[in-house]
Coordinates of C-alpha atoms in Angstrom, one line a residue:
Chain R
M1 CA 0.0 0.0 0.0
D2 CA 1.5 3.4 -1.0
P3 CA 2.2 6.0 1.7
S4 CA -0.7 8.3 0.9
T5 CA -3.2 5.5 1.1
R6 CA -1.8 4.3 4.5
I7 CA -2.0 7.9 5.8
E8 CA -5.5 8.5 4.7
R9 CA -6.7 5.2 6.0
T10 CA -5.2 5.7 9.4
L11 CA -6.6 9.2 9.7
A12 CA -10.0 8.0 8.6
Q13 CA -9.9 5.2 11.2
A14 CA -9.0 7.7 13.9
L15 CA -11.9 10.1 12.9
D16 CA -14.3 7.1 12.8
R17 CA -13.3 6.2 16.4
G18 CA -13.9 9.8 17.4
E19 CA -17.4 9.6 15.9
G20 CA -18.4 6.6 18.0
P21 CA -21.6 6.4 20.1
G22 CA -22.4 9.5 22.1
S23 CA -20.4 11.8 19.8
P24 CA -21.9 15.3 19.4
P25 CA -22.5 15.5 15.6
L26 CA -21.2 19.1 15.0
L27 CA -17.9 18.5 16.8
A28 CA -17.4 15.4 14.7
A29 CA -18.2 17.3 11.5
A30 CA -15.8 20.1 12.5
M31 CA -13.0 17.6 13.2
R32 CA -13.5 15.9 9.8
H33 CA -13.7 19.2 8.0
A34 CA -10.2 20.1 9.4
V35 CA -8.6 16.8 8.5
M36 CA -10.3 15.7 5.2
P37 CA -9.4 16.3 2.5
G38 CA -6.0 17.2 3.6
G39 CA -3.1 19.2 2.2
A40 CA 0.1 17.6 0.9
R41 CA 0.5 15.5 4.1
I42 CA 4.2 16.3 4.0
R43 CA 4.9 15.6 7.7
P44 CA 3.3 12.1 8.0
K45 CA 4.9 11.1 4.7
L46 CA 8.2 12.1 6.3
T47 CA 7.4 9.9 9.3
L48 CA 6.7 6.9 7.0
A49 CA 9.9 7.6 4.9
V50 CA 12.1 7.8 8.0
A51 CA 10.6 4.6 9.4
A52 CA 11.1 2.8 6.1
A53 CA 14.7 4.1 5.9
C54 CA 15.3 2.6 9.4
G55 CA 14.0 -0.8 8.1
E56 CA 10.5 -0.7 9.5
P57 CA 8.2 0.1 6.6
L58 CA 4.9 -1.5 7.6
S59 CA 4.3 -1.4 11.4
P60 CA 0.9 0.0 12.6
A61 CA 3.0 1.8 15.2
V62 CA 4.5 3.8 12.3
D63 CA 1.1 4.5 10.8
G64 CA -0.2 5.7 14.2
A65 CA 2.8 8.0 14.7
A66 CA 2.3 9.5 11.2
A67 CA -1.4 10.0 11.8
G68 CA -0.6 11.6 15.2
I69 CA 1.8 14.1 13.6
E70 CA -0.8 15.1 10.9
L71 CA -3.6 15.4 13.5
L72 CA -1.4 17.8 15.6
H73 CA -0.7 19.8 12.4
C74 CA -4.4 20.0 11.6
A75 CA -5.2 21.1 15.2
S76 CA -2.6 23.8 15.0
L77 CA -4.1 25.1 11.8
I78 CA -7.6 25.4 13.3
H79 CA -6.3 27.4 16.3
D80 CA -4.0 29.5 14.2
D81 CA -7.0 30.5 12.0
L82 CA -9.1 31.7 15.0
P83 CA -10.2 35.3 15.1
C84 CA -7.8 36.1 18.0
F85 CA -4.9 35.0 15.9
D86 CA -4.9 35.2 12.0
N87 CA -8.7 35.5 11.7
A88 CA -8.4 33.5 8.5
D89 CA -11.6 32.8 6.6
M90 CA -10.2 30.2 4.2
R91 CA -7.9 27.2 4.6
R92 CA -7.1 24.5 1.9
G93 CA -9.7 26.2 -0.4
K94 CA -12.6 25.8 2.0
P95 CA -14.0 28.0 4.9
S96 CA -11.8 27.7 8.0
V97 CA -13.3 25.7 10.8
H98 CA -14.4 28.7 12.9
K99 CA -15.9 30.3 9.8
K100 CA -18.0 27.3 9.1
F101 CA -18.8 25.9 12.6
G102 CA -18.2 28.9 14.9
E103 CA -15.5 29.8 17.2
R104 CA -16.5 27.5 20.1
L105 CA -16.5 24.4 18.0
A106 CA -13.2 25.5 16.4
V107 CA -11.6 25.7 19.9
L108 CA -13.0 22.3 20.8
A109 CA -12.2 20.6 17.5
G110 CA -8.5 21.7 17.9
D111 CA -8.4 20.4 21.5
A112 CA -10.0 17.1 20.5
L113 CA -7.6 16.6 17.6
I114 CA -4.6 17.2 19.8
V115 CA -6.0 14.4 22.0
M116 CA -6.8 12.2 19.0
A117 CA -3.1 12.4 18.0
F118 CA -2.0 10.7 21.2
D119 CA -4.8 8.2 20.9
A120 CA -3.7 7.3 17.4
V121 CA -0.3 6.6 18.7
A122 CA -1.7 4.5 21.5
H123 CA -3.8 2.6 19.1
G124 CA -0.9 2.0 16.7
V125 CA 1.6 0.7 19.2
A126 CA -1.1 -1.6 20.6
A127 CA -2.0 -3.0 17.2
A128 CA 1.7 -3.5 16.5
E129 CA 2.2 -5.2 19.8
T130 CA 5.2 -3.0 20.4
P131 CA 4.0 -1.4 23.7
E132 CA 7.6 -0.3 24.7
R133 CA 7.4 2.3 21.8
A134 CA 4.4 4.2 23.3
G135 CA 6.3 6.2 25.9
P136 CA 9.1 7.5 23.7
L137 CA 6.6 8.4 20.9
M138 CA 4.3 10.2 23.4
A139 CA 7.3 12.2 24.6
V140 CA 8.4 13.1 21.0
L141 CA 4.9 14.2 20.0
A142 CA 4.5 16.3 23.2
Q143 CA 7.9 18.0 22.6
S144 CA 6.8 18.9 19.0
V145 CA 3.7 20.8 20.0
G146 CA 3.9 21.9 23.7
A147 CA 6.1 24.1 25.8
P148 CA 9.0 25.1 25.8
M149 CA 9.8 24.6 22.1
G150 CA 6.8 23.1 20.2
I151 CA 4.2 24.7 18.0
A152 CA 2.2 26.3 20.8
A153 CA 5.4 27.9 22.1
G154 CA 6.2 29.1 18.5
Q155 CA 2.7 30.7 18.2
A156 CA 3.1 32.2 21.7
W157 CA 6.1 34.1 20.6
E158 CA 3.7 36.2 18.6
C159 CA 2.2 37.4 21.9
E160 CA 5.6 38.4 23.5
P161 CA 6.6 42.1 23.5
R162 CA 10.0 41.0 22.1
A163 CA 10.3 37.8 20.1
E164 CA 13.4 35.8 19.5
L165 CA 13.1 35.3 15.8
S166 CA 15.1 32.1 15.5
A167 CA 13.2 30.5 18.5
Y168 CA 9.9 31.6 17.0
Q169 CA 10.6 30.1 13.6
Q170 CA 12.2 27.0 14.9
A171 CA 9.3 26.3 17.3
K172 CA 6.5 27.3 14.9
T173 CA 7.5 25.2 11.9
G174 CA 10.7 23.3 12.7
S175 CA 9.4 21.5 15.8
L176 CA 6.7 19.5 14.0
F177 CA 9.1 18.5 11.2
A178 CA 11.6 17.4 13.8
G179 CA 8.8 15.6 15.5
A180 CA 7.9 13.9 12.2
T181 CA 11.4 12.5 11.6
V182 CA 12.2 11.6 15.3
A183 CA 8.7 9.9 15.6
G184 CA 9.4 7.9 12.5
A185 CA 12.6 6.6 14.0
A186 CA 11.0 6.0 17.4
A187 CA 8.1 4.2 15.8
A188 CA 10.6 2.0 14.0
G189 CA 12.0 1.0 17.4
Q190 CA 15.3 3.0 17.1
A191 CA 16.7 3.7 20.5
N192 CA 18.8 6.6 19.1
H193 CA 15.7 8.3 17.5
E194 CA 17.0 11.7 18.7
A195 CA 19.8 11.4 16.0
W196 CA 17.0 12.2 13.5
R197 CA 16.2 15.7 15.0
G198 CA 18.7 17.7 13.0
F199 CA 17.4 16.4 9.6
G200 CA 13.8 17.3 10.6
E201 CA 14.8 20.8 11.9
R202 CA 16.7 21.7 8.7
L203 CA 13.8 20.4 6.5
G204 CA 11.3 22.4 8.6
E205 CA 13.5 25.5 8.1
A206 CA 13.5 24.9 4.4
Y207 CA 9.7 24.4 4.4
Q208 CA 9.3 27.7 6.3
V209 CA 11.3 29.5 3.6
A210 CA 9.2 27.9 0.9
D211 CA 6.0 29.0 2.7
D212 CA 7.4 32.6 2.9
I213 CA 8.1 32.5 -0.8
R214 CA 4.6 31.2 -1.6
D215 CA 3.1 34.0 0.6
V216 CA 4.9 36.6 -1.5
A217 CA 4.9 35.0 -5.0
G218 CA 2.0 32.5 -5.0
N219 CA -1.6 33.1 -5.7
A220 CA -4.6 32.6 -3.5
E221 CA -6.3 30.0 -5.8
D222 CA -3.3 27.7 -5.9
E223 CA -2.6 28.1 -2.1
G224 CA -6.3 27.6 -1.0
K225 CA -5.8 30.6 1.4
P226 CA -5.0 34.3 1.1
V227 CA -1.5 35.3 0.2
G228 CA 0.4 38.4 1.2
Q229 CA -0.5 37.8 4.9
D230 CA 3.0 38.2 6.3
G231 CA 3.4 41.7 5.0
A232 CA -0.2 42.6 6.0
L233 CA 0.3 41.2 9.6
G234 CA 3.9 42.4 10.0
R235 CA 5.4 38.9 10.3
P236 CA 8.9 38.1 9.3
N237 CA 9.3 36.6 5.8
A238 CA 12.5 35.4 4.2
A239 CA 11.4 36.3 0.7
M240 CA 10.9 39.9 1.8
T241 CA 14.2 40.0 3.6
L242 CA 16.3 38.2 0.9
G243 CA 14.4 38.9 -2.2
L244 CA 12.7 36.1 -4.2
R245 CA 15.8 34.8 -5.9
G246 CA 17.8 34.9 -2.7
A247 CA 15.1 33.1 -0.8
V248 CA 14.9 30.3 -3.5
Q249 CA 18.6 29.9 -3.3
R250 CA 18.5 29.7 0.5
L251 CA 15.8 27.0 0.2
T252 CA 18.0 24.9 -2.0
R253 CA 20.9 25.2 0.4
L254 CA 18.6 24.2 3.3
V255 CA 17.3 21.1 1.6
D256 CA 20.9 20.1 0.8
G257 CA 21.8 20.7 4.5
A258 CA 18.9 18.6 5.6
T259 CA 19.8 15.6 3.6
A260 CA 23.4 15.9 4.8
E261 CA 22.1 15.4 8.3
I262 CA 20.3 12.1 7.7
P263 CA 21.9 9.5 10.0
A264 CA 23.4 6.3 8.7
C265 CA 20.6 3.8 8.1
P266 CA 19.7 0.9 5.8
G267 CA 17.7 3.1 3.4
R268 CA 19.7 6.3 3.4
T269 CA 20.2 6.6 -0.3
A270 CA 16.6 6.1 -1.2
L271 CA 15.5 8.6 1.6
V272 CA 17.9 11.3 0.2
A273 CA 16.4 10.8 -3.3
S274 CA 12.8 11.0 -1.9
V275 CA 13.5 14.1 0.1
E276 CA 15.0 15.9 -2.9
Q277 CA 11.9 14.9 -4.9
Q278 CA 9.4 16.0 -2.3
A279 CA 11.2 19.3 -1.8
Q280 CA 10.5 20.1 -5.4
A281 CA 6.8 20.1 -4.5
F282 CA 7.4 22.8 -1.8
L283 CA 7.1 25.4 -4.6
P284 CA 5.3 25.5 -8.0
K285 CA 7.6 25.0 -11.0
A286 CA 7.2 28.6 -12.1
I287 CA 8.6 29.9 -8.8
W288 CA 11.6 27.5 -8.9
A289 CA 12.3 28.8 -12.4
L290 CA 12.8 32.3 -10.9
A291 CA 16.1 31.2 -9.3
D292 CA 17.6 29.4 -12.4
Chain Q
M1 CA 5.0 11.8 51.4
D2 CA 1.3 12.7 51.6
P3 CA -0.9 12.7 48.4
S4 CA -1.1 16.5 48.2
T5 CA 2.6 17.0 48.4
R6 CA 3.2 14.3 45.7
I7 CA 0.7 15.9 43.4
E8 CA 2.0 19.5 43.8
R9 CA 5.6 18.2 43.4
T10 CA 4.8 16.4 40.2
L11 CA 2.9 19.3 38.7
A12 CA 5.7 21.7 39.6
Q13 CA 8.2 19.4 37.9
A14 CA 6.0 19.3 34.7
L15 CA 5.7 23.1 34.7
D16 CA 9.5 23.4 35.2
R17 CA 10.2 21.2 32.2
G18 CA 7.8 23.3 30.2
E19 CA 9.8 26.4 31.1
G20 CA 13.1 25.1 29.8
P21 CA 15.4 26.9 27.5
G22 CA 13.6 28.6 24.6
S23 CA 10.3 29.0 26.4
P24 CA 8.3 32.1 25.7
P25 CA 7.9 33.7 29.1
L26 CA 4.3 34.8 28.9
L27 CA 3.1 31.4 27.8
A28 CA 5.0 29.8 30.7
A29 CA 3.5 32.4 33.1
A30 CA 0.0 31.7 31.8
M31 CA 0.4 28.0 32.2
R32 CA 1.6 28.4 35.8
H33 CA -1.2 30.8 36.6
A34 CA -3.7 28.1 35.5
V35 CA -2.2 25.3 37.5
M36 CA -0.8 27.0 40.6
P37 CA -2.1 27.3 43.2
G38 CA -4.8 24.8 42.4
G39 CA -8.2 23.9 43.6
A40 CA -9.0 20.9 45.7
R41 CA -7.1 18.5 43.3
I42 CA -9.9 16.1 43.8
R43 CA -9.2 14.2 40.5
P44 CA -5.5 13.5 41.0
K45 CA -6.1 12.5 44.6
L46 CA -8.6 10.0 43.3
T47 CA -6.0 8.6 40.9
L48 CA -3.5 8.2 43.8
A49 CA -6.2 6.6 46.0
V50 CA -7.2 4.1 43.4
A51 CA -3.5 3.1 42.7
A52 CA -2.9 2.7 46.4
A53 CA -6.0 0.6 46.7
C54 CA -4.7 -1.6 43.9
G55 CA -1.5 -2.1 45.9
E56 CA 0.8 0.4 44.0
P57 CA 1.0 3.5 46.2
L58 CA 4.4 4.9 45.3
S59 CA 5.2 4.5 41.5
P60 CA 6.3 7.6 39.5
A61 CA 3.9 6.2 36.9
V62 CA 1.0 6.8 39.3
D63 CA 2.3 10.4 40.0
G64 CA 2.6 11.0 36.3
A65 CA -0.9 9.8 35.6
A66 CA -2.4 11.9 38.5
A67 CA -0.6 15.0 37.2
G68 CA -1.8 14.3 33.7
I69 CA -5.4 14.1 34.9
E70 CA -5.1 17.5 36.8
L71 CA -3.3 19.2 33.8
L72 CA -6.2 18.1 31.5
H73 CA -8.6 19.5 34.1
C74 CA -6.8 22.9 34.3
A75 CA -6.6 23.0 30.4
S76 CA -10.4 22.5 30.2
L77 CA -11.0 25.3 32.7
I78 CA -9.0 27.8 30.7
H79 CA -10.8 27.0 27.5
D80 CA -14.2 26.9 29.3
D81 CA -13.6 30.4 30.6
L82 CA -12.8 31.9 27.2
P83 CA -15.1 34.7 25.9
C84 CA -16.7 32.5 23.3
F85 CA -17.8 30.1 26.1
D86 CA -18.5 31.2 29.6
N87 CA -16.6 34.5 29.3
A88 CA -15.6 34.1 33.0
D89 CA -13.5 36.8 34.5
M90 CA -12.6 34.9 37.7
R91 CA -11.4 31.4 38.5
R92 CA -10.1 30.1 41.8
G93 CA -10.3 33.6 43.2
K94 CA -8.0 35.1 40.6
P95 CA -8.5 36.6 37.1
S96 CA -9.1 33.9 34.6
V97 CA -6.2 33.2 32.2
H98 CA -7.6 35.1 29.2
K99 CA -8.5 38.0 31.5
K100 CA -4.9 38.3 32.7
F101 CA -2.9 37.2 29.7
G102 CA -5.3 37.8 26.8
E103 CA -7.3 35.4 24.6
R104 CA -4.5 34.2 22.4
L105 CA -2.3 33.0 25.3
A106 CA -5.3 31.4 26.9
V107 CA -5.9 29.3 23.8
L108 CA -2.2 28.4 23.6
A109 CA -1.8 27.7 27.4
G110 CA -4.8 25.3 27.2
D111 CA -3.3 23.5 24.2
A112 CA 0.1 23.3 25.8
L113 CA -1.3 21.9 29.1
I114 CA -3.2 19.2 27.2
V115 CA 0.1 18.2 25.6
M116 CA 1.9 18.5 29.0
A117 CA -0.5 16.0 30.4
F118 CA 0.6 13.3 28.0
D119 CA 4.2 14.3 28.6
A120 CA 3.8 13.9 32.4
V121 CA 2.6 10.4 31.8
A122 CA 5.5 9.6 29.4
H123 CA 7.9 11.0 32.0
G124 CA 6.3 9.0 34.9
V125 CA 6.3 5.6 33.2
A126 CA 9.9 6.1 32.0
A127 CA 11.0 7.0 35.6
A128 CA 9.1 4.0 36.9
E129 CA 10.7 1.7 34.3
T130 CA 7.2 0.4 33.5
P131 CA 7.1 1.3 29.8
E132 CA 4.3 -1.2 29.1
R133 CA 1.9 1.1 31.1
A134 CA 2.4 4.1 28.7
G135 CA 0.0 2.9 25.9
P136 CA -3.0 2.0 28.1
L137 CA -2.6 5.3 30.1
M138 CA -2.3 7.4 27.0
A139 CA -5.5 5.8 25.7
V140 CA -7.3 6.3 29.0
L141 CA -6.4 10.0 29.1
A142 CA -7.4 10.5 25.5
Q143 CA -10.7 8.9 26.1
S144 CA -11.4 11.3 29.1
V145 CA -10.9 14.5 27.2
G146 CA -11.4 13.9 23.4
A147 CA -14.2 12.8 21.1
P148 CA -16.6 11.0 21.2
M149 CA -17.2 11.1 25.0
G150 CA -14.6 13.2 26.8
I151 CA -14.6 16.7 28.1
A152 CA -14.3 18.4 24.7
A153 CA -17.3 16.4 23.5
G154 CA -19.2 17.4 26.7
Q155 CA -18.5 21.0 26.1
A156 CA -19.4 20.6 22.4
W157 CA -23.0 19.5 23.4
E158 CA -23.5 23.2 24.3
C159 CA -23.0 24.0 20.6
E160 CA -25.6 21.5 19.4
P161 CA -29.1 22.6 18.5
R162 CA -30.5 19.7 20.5
A163 CA -28.3 18.4 23.4
E164 CA -28.7 14.9 24.9
L165 CA -28.6 15.9 28.6
S166 CA -27.2 12.7 29.9
A167 CA -24.5 12.5 27.3
Y168 CA -23.7 16.1 28.0
Q169 CA -23.3 15.7 31.8
Q170 CA -21.6 12.4 31.5
A171 CA -19.0 13.7 29.1
K172 CA -18.5 17.1 30.7
T173 CA -17.8 16.0 34.2
G174 CA -18.1 12.2 34.5
S175 CA -15.5 11.5 31.8
L176 CA -12.5 13.0 33.7
F177 CA -13.5 11.4 37.0
A178 CA -13.7 8.1 35.2
G179 CA -10.4 8.9 33.6
A180 CA -9.0 9.5 37.1
T181 CA -10.0 6.2 38.5
V182 CA -9.2 4.1 35.4
A183 CA -5.8 5.8 35.1
G184 CA -5.1 5.1 38.7
A185 CA -5.6 1.4 38.1
A186 CA -3.8 1.4 34.7
A187 CA -0.8 3.3 36.3
A188 CA -0.8 0.6 39.0
G189 CA -0.4 -2.0 36.2
Q190 CA -3.9 -3.5 36.5
A191 CA -4.8 -5.2 33.2
N192 CA -8.5 -4.9 34.1
H193 CA -8.3 -1.2 34.7
E194 CA -11.6 -0.6 32.8
A195 CA -13.4 -2.3 35.8
W196 CA -12.8 1.0 37.6
R197 CA -14.9 3.1 35.2
G198 CA -18.3 2.8 36.8
F199 CA -16.9 4.0 40.2
G200 CA -15.4 7.1 38.5
E201 CA -18.5 7.8 36.5
R202 CA -20.8 7.7 39.5
L203 CA -18.5 9.9 41.5
G204 CA -18.3 12.4 38.6
E205 CA -22.1 12.5 38.6
A206 CA -22.1 13.1 42.3
Y207 CA -19.6 15.9 41.9
Q208 CA -21.7 17.5 39.2
V209 CA -24.7 17.6 41.5
A210 CA -22.5 19.1 44.2
D211 CA -21.3 21.7 41.7
D212 CA -24.9 22.5 40.7
I213 CA -25.8 22.9 44.4
R214 CA -22.9 25.3 45.0
D215 CA -23.9 27.3 42.0
V216 CA -27.3 27.8 43.5
A217 CA -26.5 28.0 47.3
G218 CA -22.9 28.9 47.5
N219 CA -21.3 32.4 47.6
A220 CA -18.8 33.8 45.2
E221 CA -16.2 34.4 47.8
D222 CA -16.0 30.8 49.0
E223 CA -16.2 29.5 45.4
G224 CA -13.6 31.8 43.9
K225 CA -15.9 32.4 40.9
P226 CA -19.3 33.8 40.3
V227 CA -22.3 31.8 41.4
G228 CA -25.8 31.6 39.8
Q229 CA -24.2 31.0 36.4
D230 CA -26.3 28.0 35.3
G231 CA -29.5 30.0 35.7
A232 CA -28.0 33.0 34.0
L233 CA -26.7 30.9 31.1
G234 CA -29.7 28.6 30.8
R235 CA -27.7 25.5 31.7
P236 CA -29.3 22.4 33.3
N237 CA -28.9 22.4 37.1
A238 CA -30.0 19.6 39.5
A239 CA -30.6 22.0 42.4
M240 CA -33.0 24.0 40.3
T241 CA -34.8 20.8 39.1
L242 CA -34.9 18.9 42.4
G243 CA -34.8 21.7 44.9
L244 CA -31.9 22.1 47.3
R245 CA -32.9 19.4 49.7
G246 CA -33.7 17.0 46.9
A247 CA -30.4 17.6 45.3
V248 CA -28.4 17.0 48.5
Q249 CA -30.3 13.8 49.0
R250 CA -29.5 12.8 45.4
L251 CA -25.8 13.6 46.0
T252 CA -25.7 11.3 49.0
R253 CA -27.3 8.5 47.0
L254 CA -24.8 8.9 44.2
V255 CA -21.8 8.8 46.5
D256 CA -23.2 5.6 48.0
G257 CA -23.7 4.2 44.5
A258 CA -20.1 5.1 43.6
T259 CA -18.5 3.3 46.5
A260 CA -20.7 0.3 45.8
E261 CA -19.0 0.1 42.3
I262 CA -15.5 -0.1 43.7
P263 CA -14.0 -3.4 42.4
A264 CA -12.5 -6.0 44.7
C265 CA -8.9 -4.9 45.5
P266 CA -6.5 -5.1 48.4
G267 CA -7.3 -1.6 49.8
R268 CA -11.1 -1.5 49.2
T269 CA -12.2 -0.8 52.7
A270 CA -9.8 2.1 53.2
L271 CA -10.8 3.5 49.8
V272 CA -14.5 3.5 50.6
A273 CA -13.7 5.4 53.8
S274 CA -11.6 7.9 52.0
V275 CA -14.2 8.5 49.3
E276 CA -16.9 9.1 51.9
Q277 CA -14.6 11.5 53.7
Q278 CA -13.7 13.4 50.6
A279 CA -17.3 13.6 49.4
Q280 CA -18.0 15.6 52.5
A281 CA -15.7 18.3 51.1
F282 CA -17.8 18.5 47.9
L283 CA -20.1 20.9 49.9
P284 CA -19.7 23.4 52.7
K285 CA -21.0 22.1 56.1
A286 CA -23.8 24.6 56.1
I287 CA -25.2 23.2 52.9
W288 CA -25.0 19.6 54.0
A289 CA -27.0 20.7 57.1
L290 CA -29.9 21.8 54.8
A291 CA -30.7 18.1 54.0
D292 CA -30.6 16.8 57.6

């Protein structure tokens, strides 16, 4: 089964469990709206790719970890879009969750998806009969989204009178990419899963630069959300600081730096090739061409 | 070390980890504000009491589970108090988190405390060297707060055009009490930890009735928050439906029903006595006297 199919199936199973008897229908609908259909599923694909490179391509523990990472990502998007933050009306080409279901259900759907992420991991390690992997995976997921350095911390830097830019960017984007790679190794039973953090952090940095470029040079229809938001909201943006060509060059260097950090493992060569291929999808072809 | 000291120490350690290098100071302060000083810590005390009754009084896994339950409770209070829900200015005699730190940090502090709950469990089972307990504990915690039947689902019933009252109350209060008892047994390594659910659910129902009574008959100073909110917000309240004396009698019956559901275990007699004693603290003496 190809990675996309595995990811969609595991996410669908998690949502189905959340819609069991007693479930309030609007909450269930809001959660499904936030998760299905998804975006590029870059982070869970990364989790599967790392686990496969470590020699564990098919464990339900890996599927659970990948789904957990994606559910945390979806939860963070819901809360980021709330009126008190970005007040975004659109996400992935559809109304944002609070726009469609109201602010209260958006808060609750985000909360419930955070929780569902941990449940997906618990379910996966139980199905894989690898219970010893639950604790490390739970700690990795928690680190990626909580305090002091996860997504919530990254978002919180927007509320500080003085933000440390590198901590902000590292936490807001890098942390979940690092979580995706480290969780892939932990789900594959690697005791030294922390060795995978540098790779994820560099790749997250690259993705942030790509996101900055798309905010400046993309169009709303392709992105499924408004562009030009960083300038409008006064947020730091690499394409505004370095210029478009400079930012694309920086992106290329960051992807190279990321692959250089991949630890020795049975599937290293294939993983490097796959990362380089996926990084191409970070930007539309027309934008890559700008830096040629 | 007595239960209160153990709970406060484990919560303090979890908050300290969340304030590690790179932590945004306002987020850290908002999280601490929500957790310290706490309320009666009824739920984590229940977790410790159940684990002790199962014959495992002193494991760090039990401390982690108890802290996890309390952190989830604190997170739910922050999000419940938000302007889009109860819009509560006061909590535990202090400004609510959004009142003091703003709405954005209140959303993020709640998110980060949910995550910290799972991290506290991961930390506890690792310290106890009982890794096989992580998965079941993670699933129990997730069930208590997520969809379909946890706290978030309970709160979501307030957003439905037609709410099922029993599902609402069971999810909103009963689920975390059930989580507290089941987690206590799971943290103690009991394979049949689900046998503890009925006890927690009944006790949660009793606590909800006590809460309803205090909302009608208590005063804001003792409660540390406004009273009369259920009437003002049109929420169901047992003391308004049954009258004060009827509600107190119902509370007594529910506590008796809860202790009857305690499964056979080494410390059953002591646990029954402890629950009866703690239930006295659900209401001020003057209100208990009303039903005599």
